[in-house]
Structures are given as structure tokens and as C-alpha cells.
Amino acid sequence: YRYQLGIEARPGYIFRINPFLKGETKTGKPIKHLYSTHLKYAFKFQPNSYVNKIYRGVYQGIGLSHYSIDNAAEIGTPIALYLFQGATIANLSPRLSLNYEWNFGLSAGWKPYNKETNPANGMIGSKLNAYMNANFYLKQRLSTKFDLIAGATLTHFSNGNTKFPNAGLNAVDAKVGVIYNL
């Protein structure tokens, strides 16, 4: 196997699909933006191995992210721990490829709806929520040790209807990062 460490920054835009996100908050301001940082550890097969040729650069690992969202006083500052998997879709040149990745895990650090202490938050009903993400990105090999990545992601947080309310949070992010190949 080959191992890699990655760090990503993901500024994003929140889809305002419910009154709370549209501005029915204590401040009266809409909740539009989020920003996250991700630290990731992955493993993959050796580049010239038979398995790598079959599965086109597949990799998997574990990630940890921290989110800053507009109006943290009413939403919180979630942290997500997740598993991820990705692979190459197409090699565009010897050093540039188009890739995909999915993330699935658990997020904590939310300030959920509470009739007395957080009545405006009609979006998140629980302190723990699922974290789901799909992304497509370009990977530029800079050297044998470093890769540069940039792309777009779709993110969803939800409690899966285990507690009311469950409007969830949906966002589209830009993704930029560096991968260090150990």
C-alpha cells in the first residue's frame, strides 16, 4: 500500500431552503456561508500494481473536519469524523486527472432546536447528525511527494428523521487542498 496525508479548505454556500436559513434568526440575518477545513489520512494500492490498474487509483481513508457556519450562536460549530473513498475517473494528461470522492460520517457540535433556549432554529433537531458529501475534483501531480487538488463538493447534514426538526443543511463548496504522499 501507499499512504497519504491531505489537508483541504472548503468555502461554501448554503442553500437557504427553510425560514431559519432565510433570516428568521435572533439576528434577523440569513445564513449563507460555511467554511470547513479537513485533515485526511488515506491508503491506496501501489501505482503499477495489478489491483490499482483494475480499480483505477482507488483510495480510502478517514477524515476529520471542522465547520464554521454563519450564526454559530444558533447553529453551533460542527466537527465531522468520516470515512471516504475515491478514485480516478479519467487521466487528462500524465500529471492531471479528474477524480471523484464520497464522504460519510457523523457530525457533532450542533446547537439543536430547543423551545426555550434556541426556538428559531427550525433546521437542526439533534446534537449528532449524519454527514454526507460527494465531490469531483482535478488532481495535479506536482512531484512524487505532493499533489494539488481543486474541485467542487455537495454536502448534506441530517439526523435522518430521528428527531424533529430535520430540515437538514445542504451546501455547495469549492475545494482546494494539498496531498502529501508518504
PDB file of C-alpha atoms in Angstrom:
ATOM      1  CA  TYR A   1       0.000   0.000   0.000  1.00  0.00           C
ATOM      2  CA  ARG A   2       0.864   3.677  -0.306  1.00  0.00           C
ATOM      3  CA  TYR A   3      -0.253   6.154   2.322  1.00  0.00           C
ATOM      4  CA  GLN A   4      -1.105   9.831   2.085  1.00  0.00           C
ATOM      5  CA  LEU A   5      -1.988  12.785   4.270  1.00  0.00           C
ATOM      6  CA  GLY A   6      -4.192  15.553   2.971  1.00  0.00           C
ATOM      7  CA  ILE A   7      -5.412  18.940   4.068  1.00  0.00           C
ATOM      8  CA  GLU A   8      -8.295  20.778   2.399  1.00  0.00           C
ATOM      9  CA  ALA A   9     -10.084  24.092   2.670  1.00  0.00           C
ATOM     10  CA  ARG A  10     -13.709  24.246   1.536  1.00  0.00           C
ATOM     11  CA  PRO A  11     -15.509  27.608   1.465  1.00  0.00           C
ATOM     12  CA  GLY A  12     -19.161  27.105   0.683  1.00  0.00           C
ATOM     13  CA  TYR A  13     -22.622  28.463   0.038  1.00  0.00           C
ATOM     14  CA  ILE A  14     -25.638  27.185   1.998  1.00  0.00           C
ATOM     15  CA  PHE A  15     -28.892  26.518   0.147  1.00  0.00           C
ATOM     16  CA  ARG A  16     -31.480  28.547   2.075  1.00  0.00           C
ATOM     17  CA  ILE A  17     -34.446  26.188   1.919  1.00  0.00           C
ATOM     18  CA  ASN A  18     -36.189  26.994   5.205  1.00  0.00           C
ATOM     19  CA  PRO A  19     -37.197  30.165   7.117  1.00  0.00           C
ATOM     20  CA  PHE A  20     -34.350  29.856   9.642  1.00  0.00           C
ATOM     21  CA  LEU A  21     -31.699  29.915   6.917  1.00  0.00           C
ATOM     22  CA  LYS A  22     -33.553  32.695   5.095  1.00  0.00           C
ATOM     23  CA  GLY A  23     -33.190  35.013   8.079  1.00  0.00           C
ATOM     24  CA  GLU A  24     -35.753  34.115  10.738  1.00  0.00           C
ATOM     25  CA  THR A  25     -32.981  34.096  13.361  1.00  0.00           C
ATOM     26  CA  LYS A  26     -32.247  36.098  16.506  1.00  0.00           C
ATOM     27  CA  THR A  27     -30.074  38.428  14.422  1.00  0.00           C
ATOM     28  CA  GLY A  28     -32.544  38.643  11.527  1.00  0.00           C
ATOM     29  CA  LYS A  29     -29.752  37.854   9.036  1.00  0.00           C
ATOM     30  CA  PRO A  30     -29.811  34.995   6.525  1.00  0.00           C
ATOM     31  CA  ILE A  31     -27.353  32.147   6.971  1.00  0.00           C
ATOM     32  CA  LYS A  32     -25.474  31.929   3.671  1.00  0.00           C
ATOM     33  CA  HIS A  33     -21.928  30.689   4.166  1.00  0.00           C
ATOM     34  CA  LEU A  34     -19.862  27.961   5.701  1.00  0.00           C
ATOM     35  CA  TYR A  35     -16.159  27.216   5.728  1.00  0.00           C
ATOM     36  CA  SER A  36     -14.531  23.922   6.556  1.00  0.00           C
ATOM     37  CA  THR A  37     -11.050  22.521   6.962  1.00  0.00           C
ATOM     38  CA  HIS A  38     -10.366  18.819   6.527  1.00  0.00           C
ATOM     39  CA  LEU A  39      -7.484  16.643   7.673  1.00  0.00           C
ATOM     40  CA  LYS A  40      -7.395  13.269   5.913  1.00  0.00           C
ATOM     41  CA  TYR A  41      -5.409  10.029   6.033  1.00  0.00           C
ATOM     42  CA  ALA A  42      -5.749   7.532   3.183  1.00  0.00           C
ATOM     43  CA  PHE A  43      -4.216   4.417   1.724  1.00  0.00           C
ATOM     44  CA  LYS A  44      -4.168   3.120  -1.834  1.00  0.00           C
ATOM     45  CA  PHE A  45      -2.566   0.392  -3.904  1.00  0.00           C
ATOM     46  CA  GLN A  46       0.880   0.761  -5.465  1.00  0.00           C
ATOM     47  CA  PRO A  47       0.633   2.683  -8.796  1.00  0.00           C
ATOM     48  CA  ASN A  48       1.889  -0.149 -11.019  1.00  0.00           C
ATOM     49  CA  SER A  49       0.088  -2.955  -9.204  1.00  0.00           C
ATOM     50  CA  TYR A  50      -2.433  -5.172 -10.955  1.00  0.00           C
ATOM     51  CA  VAL A  51      -5.147  -4.191  -8.444  1.00  0.00           C
ATOM     52  CA  ASN A  52      -4.545  -0.456  -8.993  1.00  0.00           C
ATOM     53  CA  LYS A  53      -4.900  -0.889 -12.753  1.00  0.00           C
ATOM     54  CA  ILE A  54      -8.232  -2.669 -12.288  1.00  0.00           C
ATOM     55  CA  TYR A  55      -9.654  -0.169  -9.769  1.00  0.00           C
ATOM     56  CA  ARG A  56      -8.189   2.993 -11.383  1.00  0.00           C
ATOM     57  CA  GLY A  57      -6.421   4.596  -8.451  1.00  0.00           C
ATOM     58  CA  VAL A  58      -9.000   3.802  -5.778  1.00  0.00           C
ATOM     59  CA  TYR A  59      -8.171   5.064  -2.285  1.00  0.00           C
ATOM     60  CA  GLN A  60      -9.946   5.090   1.050  1.00  0.00           C
ATOM     61  CA  GLY A  61      -9.386   6.531   4.468  1.00  0.00           C
ATOM     62  CA  ILE A  62     -10.622   8.545   7.394  1.00  0.00           C
ATOM     63  CA  GLY A  63     -11.147  12.292   7.684  1.00  0.00           C
ATOM     64  CA  LEU A  64     -11.782  14.901  10.348  1.00  0.00           C
ATOM     65  CA  SER A  65     -13.323  18.276   9.547  1.00  0.00           C
ATOM     66  CA  HIS A  66     -14.259  21.448  11.374  1.00  0.00           C
ATOM     67  CA  TYR A  67     -17.069  23.707  10.138  1.00  0.00           C
ATOM     68  CA  SER A  68     -17.597  27.412  10.718  1.00  0.00           C
ATOM     69  CA  ILE A  69     -21.119  28.441   9.763  1.00  0.00           C
ATOM     70  CA  ASP A  70     -22.734  31.886   9.744  1.00  0.00           C
ATOM     71  CA  ASN A  71     -24.556  32.384  13.072  1.00  0.00           C
ATOM     72  CA  ALA A  72     -22.642  29.830  15.154  1.00  0.00           C
ATOM     73  CA  ALA A  73     -24.545  31.050  18.233  1.00  0.00           C
ATOM     74  CA  GLU A  74     -27.738  29.383  16.972  1.00  0.00           C
ATOM     75  CA  ILE A  75     -26.268  26.572  14.819  1.00  0.00           C
ATOM     76  CA  GLY A  76     -23.000  25.610  16.506  1.00  0.00           C
ATOM     77  CA  THR A  77     -19.595  24.741  15.095  1.00  0.00           C
ATOM     78  CA  PRO A  78     -19.824  21.139  13.907  1.00  0.00           C
ATOM     79  CA  ILE A  79     -16.960  18.692  13.708  1.00  0.00           C
ATOM     80  CA  ALA A  80     -17.331  15.649  11.450  1.00  0.00           C
ATOM     81  CA  LEU A  81     -15.494  12.329  11.581  1.00  0.00           C
ATOM     82  CA  TYR A  82     -15.968  10.379   8.369  1.00  0.00           C
ATOM     83  CA  LEU A  83     -14.840   7.581   6.101  1.00  0.00           C
ATOM     84  CA  PHE A  84     -14.117   8.363   2.483  1.00  0.00           C
ATOM     85  CA  GLN A  85     -13.388   6.639  -0.789  1.00  0.00           C
ATOM     86  CA  GLY A  86     -12.426   7.989  -4.164  1.00  0.00           C
ATOM     87  CA  ALA A  87     -10.833   7.086  -7.476  1.00  0.00           C
ATOM     88  CA  THR A  88      -9.729   8.432 -10.826  1.00  0.00           C
ATOM     89  CA  ILE A  89     -12.445   8.968 -13.412  1.00  0.00           C
ATOM     90  CA  ALA A  90     -10.108   9.944 -16.259  1.00  0.00           C
ATOM     91  CA  ASN A  91      -6.451  10.767 -16.774  1.00  0.00           C
ATOM     92  CA  LEU A  92      -6.392  14.045 -18.688  1.00  0.00           C
ATOM     93  CA  SER A  93      -2.592  14.092 -19.030  1.00  0.00           C
ATOM     94  CA  PRO A  94       0.324  12.251 -17.386  1.00  0.00           C
ATOM     95  CA  ARG A  95       0.131  14.649 -14.388  1.00  0.00           C
ATOM     96  CA  LEU A  96      -3.549  15.718 -14.365  1.00  0.00           C
ATOM     97  CA  SER A  97      -6.609  13.611 -13.565  1.00  0.00           C
ATOM     98  CA  LEU A  98     -10.334  14.021 -12.940  1.00  0.00           C
ATOM     99  CA  ASN A  99     -11.417  12.261  -9.725  1.00  0.00           C
ATOM    100  CA  TYR A 100     -14.417  11.661  -7.503  1.00  0.00           C
ATOM    101  CA  GLU A 101     -14.759  11.128  -3.769  1.00  0.00           C
ATOM    102  CA  TRP A 102     -17.581  10.442  -1.319  1.00  0.00           C
ATOM    103  CA  ASN A 103     -17.539  11.059   2.432  1.00  0.00           C
ATOM    104  CA  PHE A 104     -19.889   9.551   5.015  1.00  0.00           C
ATOM    105  CA  GLY A 105     -19.742  10.005   8.761  1.00  0.00           C
ATOM    106  CA  LEU A 106     -21.074  11.586  11.914  1.00  0.00           C
ATOM    107  CA  SER A 107     -21.049  15.252  12.912  1.00  0.00           C
ATOM    108  CA  ALA A 108     -21.283  16.725  16.409  1.00  0.00           C
ATOM    109  CA  GLY A 109     -21.189  20.201  17.901  1.00  0.00           C
ATOM    110  CA  TRP A 110     -24.584  21.386  16.682  1.00  0.00           C
ATOM    111  CA  LYS A 111     -26.874  23.628  18.715  1.00  0.00           C
ATOM    112  CA  PRO A 112     -30.232  21.996  18.005  1.00  0.00           C
ATOM    113  CA  TYR A 113     -33.720  23.399  18.213  1.00  0.00           C
ATOM    114  CA  ASN A 114     -34.957  23.915  21.753  1.00  0.00           C
ATOM    115  CA  LYS A 115     -38.311  25.534  22.541  1.00  0.00           C
ATOM    116  CA  GLU A 116     -36.817  27.670  25.354  1.00  0.00           C
ATOM    117  CA  THR A 117     -33.124  28.234  24.503  1.00  0.00           C
ATOM    118  CA  ASN A 118     -32.960  28.004  20.684  1.00  0.00           C
ATOM    119  CA  PRO A 119     -36.511  28.439  19.330  1.00  0.00           C
ATOM    120  CA  ALA A 120     -35.615  29.983  15.959  1.00  0.00           C
ATOM    121  CA  ASN A 121     -33.548  27.011  14.798  1.00  0.00           C
ATOM    122  CA  GLY A 122     -36.184  25.077  12.886  1.00  0.00           C
ATOM    123  CA  MET A 123     -33.498  23.302  10.902  1.00  0.00           C
ATOM    124  CA  ILE A 124     -31.455  21.002  13.163  1.00  0.00           C
ATOM    125  CA  GLY A 125     -33.140  18.940  15.866  1.00  0.00           C
ATOM    126  CA  SER A 126     -30.262  16.904  17.299  1.00  0.00           C
ATOM    127  CA  LYS A 127     -26.723  17.366  18.590  1.00  0.00           C
ATOM    128  CA  LEU A 128     -25.442  14.483  16.405  1.00  0.00           C
ATOM    129  CA  ASN A 129     -26.141  14.380  12.677  1.00  0.00           C
ATOM    130  CA  ALA A 130     -25.072  12.362   9.668  1.00  0.00           C
ATOM    131  CA  TYR A 131     -22.534  13.970   7.354  1.00  0.00           C
ATOM    132  CA  MET A 132     -22.632  13.124   3.637  1.00  0.00           C
ATOM    133  CA  ASN A 133     -20.538  14.618   0.873  1.00  0.00           C
ATOM    134  CA  ALA A 134     -19.836  13.926  -2.796  1.00  0.00           C
ATOM    135  CA  ASN A 135     -17.199  15.742  -4.753  1.00  0.00           C
ATOM    136  CA  PHE A 136     -15.455  15.919  -8.104  1.00  0.00           C
ATOM    137  CA  TYR A 137     -12.007  17.418  -8.420  1.00  0.00           C
ATOM    138  CA  LEU A 138      -8.892  17.783 -10.514  1.00  0.00           C
ATOM    139  CA  LYS A 139      -5.623  16.407  -9.156  1.00  0.00           C
ATOM    140  CA  GLN A 140      -2.348  17.850 -10.418  1.00  0.00           C
ATOM    141  CA  ARG A 141       0.768  15.856  -9.540  1.00  0.00           C
ATOM    142  CA  LEU A 142       3.404  18.403  -8.517  1.00  0.00           C
ATOM    143  CA  SER A 143       6.098  15.856  -7.609  1.00  0.00           C
ATOM    144  CA  THR A 144       6.390  12.290  -6.358  1.00  0.00           C
ATOM    145  CA  LYS A 145       5.511  13.579  -2.878  1.00  0.00           C
ATOM    146  CA  PHE A 146       2.919  16.331  -3.464  1.00  0.00           C
ATOM    147  CA  ASP A 147      -0.400  16.649  -5.323  1.00  0.00           C
ATOM    148  CA  LEU A 148      -2.572  19.737  -5.651  1.00  0.00           C
ATOM    149  CA  ILE A 149      -6.364  19.262  -5.753  1.00  0.00           C
ATOM    150  CA  ALA A 150      -9.228  21.610  -6.636  1.00  0.00           C
ATOM    151  CA  GLY A 151     -12.896  20.977  -7.314  1.00  0.00           C
ATOM    152  CA  ALA A 152     -16.491  21.235  -6.122  1.00  0.00           C
ATOM    153  CA  THR A 153     -18.464  19.393  -3.451  1.00  0.00           C
ATOM    154  CA  LEU A 154     -22.057  18.883  -2.346  1.00  0.00           C
ATOM    155  CA  THR A 155     -22.594  18.493   1.413  1.00  0.00           C
ATOM    156  CA  HIS A 156     -25.606  17.365   3.428  1.00  0.00           C
ATOM    157  CA  PHE A 157     -26.092  17.224   7.207  1.00  0.00           C
ATOM    158  CA  SER A 158     -29.186  15.492   8.581  1.00  0.00           C
ATOM    159  CA  ASN A 159     -30.414  13.491  11.568  1.00  0.00           C
ATOM    160  CA  GLY A 160     -32.316  11.074   9.323  1.00  0.00           C
ATOM    161  CA  ASN A 161     -35.690  11.936  10.864  1.00  0.00           C
ATOM    162  CA  THR A 162     -34.618  10.595  14.246  1.00  0.00           C
ATOM    163  CA  LYS A 163     -35.589  13.872  15.909  1.00  0.00           C
ATOM    164  CA  PHE A 164     -37.717  16.865  14.935  1.00  0.00           C
ATOM    165  CA  PRO A 165     -36.952  19.244  13.247  1.00  0.00           C
ATOM    166  CA  ASN A 166     -34.942  17.681  10.432  1.00  0.00           C
ATOM    167  CA  ALA A 167     -34.770  20.180   7.586  1.00  0.00           C
ATOM    168  CA  GLY A 168     -31.035  19.428   7.309  1.00  0.00           C
ATOM    169  CA  LEU A 169     -28.329  21.655   5.935  1.00  0.00           C
ATOM    170  CA  ASN A 170     -27.260  21.496   2.282  1.00  0.00           C
ATOM    171  CA  ALA A 171     -24.315  23.313   0.770  1.00  0.00           C
ATOM    172  CA  VAL A 172     -22.136  23.524  -2.302  1.00  0.00           C
ATOM    173  CA  ASP A 173     -18.437  24.101  -1.648  1.00  0.00           C
ATOM    174  CA  ALA A 174     -15.272  24.869  -3.533  1.00  0.00           C
ATOM    175  CA  LYS A 175     -12.456  22.514  -2.587  1.00  0.00           C
ATOM    176  CA  VAL A 176      -8.715  23.182  -2.645  1.00  0.00           C
ATOM    177  CA  GLY A 177      -6.030  21.141  -0.945  1.00  0.00           C
ATOM    178  CA  VAL A 178      -2.640  19.500  -0.870  1.00  0.00           C
ATOM    179  CA  ILE A 179      -1.872  15.791  -0.603  1.00  0.00           C
ATOM    180  CA  TYR A 180       1.433  14.518   0.770  1.00  0.00           C
ATOM    181  CA  ASN A 181       2.305  11.021  -0.444  1.00  0.00           C
ATOM    182  CA  LEU A 182       4.222   9.186   2.302  1.00  0.00           C
TER     183      LEU A 182
END
